[in-house]
Structures are given as structure tokens and as C-alpha cells.
PDB file of C-alpha atoms in Angstrom:
ATOM      1  CA  MET A 138      93.490  76.462 116.507  1.00  0.00           C
ATOM      2  CA  GLY A 139      92.456  74.732 119.774  1.00  0.00           C
ATOM      3  CA  TYR A 140      90.781  71.441 120.681  1.00  0.00           C
ATOM      4  CA  ASP A 141      87.332  70.301 121.224  1.00  0.00           C
ATOM      5  CA  GLY A 142      85.835  67.078 122.558  1.00  0.00           C
ATOM      6  CA  ASP A 143      83.533  65.532 125.158  1.00  0.00           C
ATOM      7  CA  ILE A 144      84.191  64.709 128.734  1.00  0.00           C
ATOM      8  CA  GLU A 145      82.102  62.345 130.557  1.00  0.00           C
ATOM      9  CA  LEU A 146      81.751  62.129 134.206  1.00  0.00           C
ATOM     10  CA  ALA A 147      79.613  59.930 136.607  1.00  0.00           C
ATOM     11  CA  LEU A 148      78.306  63.255 138.191  1.00  0.00           C
ATOM     12  CA  ILE A 149      79.306  66.803 137.538  1.00  0.00           C
ATOM     13  CA  PRO A 150      80.304  68.378 140.773  1.00  0.00           C
ATOM     14  CA  GLU A 151      78.096  71.051 142.170  1.00  0.00           C
ATOM     15  CA  SER A 152      80.881  73.440 142.577  1.00  0.00           C
ATOM     16  CA  PHE A 153      81.535  73.220 138.645  1.00  0.00           C
ATOM     17  CA  ARG A 154      77.818  73.761 138.035  1.00  0.00           C
ATOM     18  CA  ARG A 155      77.980  76.919 140.204  1.00  0.00           C
ATOM     19  CA  ASP A 156      81.364  78.352 139.328  1.00  0.00           C
ATOM     20  CA  VAL A 157      81.565  77.488 135.614  1.00  0.00           C
ATOM     21  CA  LEU A 158      78.104  76.909 134.380  1.00  0.00           C
ATOM     22  CA  LYS A 159      76.798  79.622 136.694  1.00  0.00           C
ATOM     23  CA  GLU A 160      73.952  77.664 137.993  1.00  0.00           C
ATOM     24  CA  THR A 161      72.377  79.290 141.097  1.00  0.00           C
ATOM     25  CA  ILE A 162      70.813  77.779 144.103  1.00  0.00           C
ATOM     26  CA  ASP A 163      67.509  78.943 145.475  1.00  0.00           C
ATOM     27  CA  SER A 164      66.428  79.068 149.143  1.00  0.00           C
ATOM     28  CA  ASN A 165      65.423  75.381 148.814  1.00  0.00           C
ATOM     29  CA  GLY A 166      68.765  74.206 147.770  1.00  0.00           C
ATOM     30  CA  VAL A 167      67.668  73.533 144.192  1.00  0.00           C
ATOM     31  CA  LEU A 168      70.193  74.239 141.277  1.00  0.00           C
ATOM     32  CA  ILE A 169      68.684  76.697 138.746  1.00  0.00           C
ATOM     33  CA  GLU A 170      69.900  76.896 135.150  1.00  0.00           C
ATOM     34  CA  ASN A 171      69.336  80.360 133.293  1.00  0.00           C
ATOM     35  CA  SER A 172      69.938  80.427 129.620  1.00  0.00           C
ATOM     36  CA  ASN A 173      70.524  84.171 129.913  1.00  0.00           C
ATOM     37  CA  VAL A 174      73.826  83.665 132.024  1.00  0.00           C
ATOM     38  CA  GLU A 175      77.081  83.265 130.161  1.00  0.00           C
ATOM     39  CA  THR A 176      79.252  80.417 131.498  1.00  0.00           C
ATOM     40  CA  GLU A 177      82.593  81.025 132.808  1.00  0.00           C
ATOM     41  CA  ASN A 178      86.007  79.954 131.039  1.00  0.00           C
ATOM     42  CA  PHE A 179      88.230  77.796 133.074  1.00  0.00           C
ATOM     43  CA  ALA A 180      91.516  75.736 132.843  1.00  0.00           C
ATOM     44  CA  LEU A 181      91.096  71.755 132.588  1.00  0.00           C
ATOM     45  CA  LEU A 182      93.948  69.885 134.313  1.00  0.00           C
ATOM     46  CA  PHE A 183      93.839  66.146 133.701  1.00  0.00           C
ATOM     47  CA  GLU A 184      95.622  62.798 133.122  1.00  0.00           C
ATOM     48  CA  PHE A 185      94.484  59.595 131.578  1.00  0.00           C
ATOM     49  CA  ASP A 186      93.753  56.375 133.572  1.00  0.00           C
ATOM     50  CA  GLY A 187      96.157  53.561 132.410  1.00  0.00           C
ATOM     51  CA  ASP A 188      98.749  56.096 130.929  1.00  0.00           C
ATOM     52  CA  VAL A 189     101.954  54.317 132.234  1.00  0.00           C
ATOM     53  CA  ARG A 190     103.934  57.704 132.364  1.00  0.00           C
ATOM     54  CA  LYS A 191     101.060  59.336 133.936  1.00  0.00           C
ATOM     55  CA  ILE A 192     101.469  62.537 131.657  1.00  0.00           C
ATOM     56  CA  ARG A 193      99.711  65.527 133.200  1.00  0.00           C
ATOM     57  CA  HIS A 194      98.022  68.053 130.884  1.00  0.00           C
ATOM     58  CA  VAL A 195      96.505  71.432 131.111  1.00  0.00           C
ATOM     59  CA  MET A 196      94.259  73.118 128.516  1.00  0.00           C
ATOM     60  CA  TYR A 197      94.320  76.940 129.460  1.00  0.00           C
ATOM     61  CA  TYR A 198      91.120  78.564 128.010  1.00  0.00           C
ATOM     62  CA  CYS A 199      88.208  76.241 128.036  1.00  0.00           C
ATOM     63  CA  SER A 200      84.532  76.460 127.647  1.00  0.00           C
ATOM     64  CA  ALA A 201      81.861  73.984 128.258  1.00  0.00           C
ATOM     65  CA  SER A 202      78.382  73.291 127.022  1.00  0.00           C
ATOM     66  CA  ARG A 203      75.599  72.645 129.317  1.00  0.00           C
ATOM     67  CA  PRO A 204      75.485  68.986 130.065  1.00  0.00           C
ATOM     68  CA  THR A 205      73.432  66.191 128.389  1.00  0.00           C
ATOM     69  CA  ILE A 206      70.301  64.924 130.240  1.00  0.00           C
ATOM     70  CA  GLU A 207      69.858  61.238 129.920  1.00  0.00           C
ATOM     71  CA  SER A 208      68.028  58.645 132.004  1.00  0.00           C
ATOM     72  CA  GLN A 209      67.008  54.867 131.740  1.00  0.00           C
ATOM     73  CA  THR A 210      64.825  52.700 133.644  1.00  0.00           C
ATOM     74  CA  ASN A 211      65.658  49.044 134.097  1.00  0.00           C
ATOM     75  CA  GLU A 212      63.580  46.619 135.975  1.00  0.00           C
ATOM     76  CA  ASP A 213      66.240  44.032 136.766  1.00  0.00           C
ATOM     77  CA  GLU A 214      69.484  45.991 137.396  1.00  0.00           C
ATOM     78  CA  ILE A 215      70.586  49.396 138.085  1.00  0.00           C
ATOM     79  CA  GLU A 216      72.735  51.306 135.339  1.00  0.00           C
ATOM     80  CA  VAL A 217      74.566  54.343 136.310  1.00  0.00           C
ATOM     81  CA  LYS A 218      74.049  57.033 133.808  1.00  0.00           C
ATOM     82  CA  THR A 219      76.827  59.516 133.081  1.00  0.00           C
ATOM     83  CA  GLU A 220      76.809  63.160 132.274  1.00  0.00           C
ATOM     84  CA  LYS A 221      78.589  64.511 129.313  1.00  0.00           C
ATOM     85  CA  LEU A 222      79.843  68.013 128.586  1.00  0.00           C
ATOM     86  CA  THR A 223      81.373  69.216 125.119  1.00  0.00           C
ATOM     87  CA  ILE A 224      84.666  71.220 126.013  1.00  0.00           C
ATOM     88  CA  LYS A 225      86.334  73.744 123.769  1.00  0.00           C
ATOM     89  CA  ALA A 226      89.842  74.774 124.413  1.00  0.00           C
ATOM     90  CA  ALA A 227      90.648  77.987 122.448  1.00  0.00           C
ATOM     91  CA  PRO A 228      93.935  79.773 122.335  1.00  0.00           C
ATOM     92  CA  LEU A 229      94.682  82.475 124.686  1.00  0.00           C
ATOM     93  CA  GLY A 230      95.714  86.000 123.139  1.00  0.00           C
ATOM     94  CA  ASN A 231      99.300  85.003 123.195  1.00  0.00           C
ATOM     95  CA  GLY A 232      98.613  81.604 121.279  1.00  0.00           C
ATOM     96  CA  LEU A 233      98.902  79.176 124.329  1.00  0.00           C
ATOM     97  CA  VAL A 234      96.453  76.363 124.146  1.00  0.00           C
ATOM     98  CA  LYS A 235      97.927  73.469 126.105  1.00  0.00           C
ATOM     99  CA  ALA A 236     100.797  72.104 128.174  1.00  0.00           C
ATOM    100  CA  LYS A 237     101.741  68.731 129.404  1.00  0.00           C
ATOM    101  CA  THR A 238     104.468  66.913 131.509  1.00  0.00           C
ATOM    102  CA  GLY A 239     107.450  65.384 129.722  1.00  0.00           C
ATOM    103  CA  ASP A 240     110.442  63.146 130.559  1.00  0.00           C
ATOM    104  CA  ASP A 241     112.203  65.902 131.953  1.00  0.00           C
ATOM    105  CA  THR A 242     109.562  67.734 134.090  1.00  0.00           C
ATOM    106  CA  ASN A 243     110.908  68.880 137.427  1.00  0.00           C
ATOM    107  CA  ASP A 244     109.511  66.666 140.342  1.00  0.00           C
ATOM    108  CA  GLU A 245     108.262  69.821 142.194  1.00  0.00           C
ATOM    109  CA  VAL A 246     106.198  70.831 138.975  1.00  0.00           C
ATOM    110  CA  TYR A 247     104.953  67.396 138.530  1.00  0.00           C
ATOM    111  CA  LEU A 248     103.806  66.578 142.091  1.00  0.00           C
ATOM    112  CA  ASN A 249     102.210  70.180 142.474  1.00  0.00           C
ATOM    113  CA  TRP A 250     100.348  70.111 138.942  1.00  0.00           C
ATOM    114  CA  TYR A 251      96.971  70.048 140.578  1.00  0.00           C
ATOM    115  CA  SER A 252      97.606  72.807 143.057  1.00  0.00           C
ATOM    116  CA  GLU A 253      97.458  75.488 140.674  1.00  0.00           C
ATOM    117  CA  VAL A 254      97.344  76.127 136.844  1.00  0.00           C
ATOM    118  CA  TYR A 255     100.807  75.792 135.467  1.00  0.00           C
ATOM    119  CA  LEU A 256     102.249  78.888 133.737  1.00  0.00           C
ATOM    120  CA  PRO A 257     105.156  78.324 131.386  1.00  0.00           C
ATOM    121  CA  ASN A 258     108.685  79.773 131.192  1.00  0.00           C
ATOM    122  CA  ALA A 259     110.324  80.071 127.908  1.00  0.00           C
ATOM    123  CA  VAL A 260     113.833  80.215 127.233  1.00  0.00           C
ATOM    124  CA  ILE A 261     114.750  83.311 124.999  1.00  0.00           C
ATOM    125  CA  GLY A 262     118.100  84.368 124.177  1.00  0.00           C
ATOM    126  CA  GLY A 263     119.474  82.194 126.950  1.00  0.00           C
ATOM    127  CA  GLU A 264     117.314  83.914 129.679  1.00  0.00           C
ATOM    128  CA  ALA A 265     114.060  82.527 131.218  1.00  0.00           C
ATOM    129  CA  GLU A 266     111.231  84.890 130.414  1.00  0.00           C
ATOM    130  CA  PHE A 267     107.832  84.454 131.903  1.00  0.00           C
ATOM    131  CA  ILE A 268     104.953  84.143 129.267  1.00  0.00           C
ATOM    132  CA  ALA A 269     102.099  86.106 130.666  1.00  0.00           C
ATOM    133  CA  MET A 270      98.410  84.589 130.071  1.00  0.00           C
ATOM    134  CA  GLN A 271      96.214  87.132 128.435  1.00  0.00           C
ATOM    135  CA  ASP A 272      92.972  86.275 127.052  1.00  0.00           C
TER     136      ASP A 272
END
């Protein structure tokens, strides 16, 4: 069992569109979407604004839908429209879905959370053993 929900952004970065949604750029610099191309899976690292403890999360095996397309015309004021993606986080082959920082998270791990995807260690029989991520 995994997670699913929506993520809303002011603007989806062009790098995400190219790397994950597999949009291509033509010689005129225009992003092209092709329905025959499969999107890439990715890890989603995040924290919530307003979270006093600033707990950091990672969901390991995510997929995203194509973004919604919305627009609105106002004569008197400008209203920023956001882009929304539906995200699904499925379990890896070994069952891992998500990890998050806690009260006793090592300072180095916490500070470097966004440097690379965190891979867990498990204590089994008193010895630390690396859990390989396989999909």
C-alpha cells in the first residue's frame, strides 16, 4: 500500500518536465508532450510550511500524472494560477514506501536531507544492515 494525492505548484520546473514527464524541447525552445512516452519514476523529498519541527519526508517510488491546465482572465486584477499534479507513491520491491526525520535524527542526515535520497539502515540482530532499494 502506498500514498496518493495532489501537489500544487506555482510553476512546475522545466527540468521536472524534461526529466520526469519526459517532455522534449524542439529547435525553437518549445516544450513538447508526447502521449506515447512513459513518464519516469522519482523520489519526492519535502517538508510542510509551518511545521514547527520541520520534519523532512521522502517518498521513494513516485509517479506523476500530467499537470492540469487552467487559466482565468480577470479585467481588474491578476490572479496567479497554479499547476497541479497527481502523485502516487508505490512500495518498492522490498516494501519501502516512505521515510521521515524524527526526534533523534542525526544532525548530518537532517542537514543533508535534500543533497541525495536518504537510504535507510536497519538494525537486525544488533548489527546495522543496509536495505537495498530495488524496484
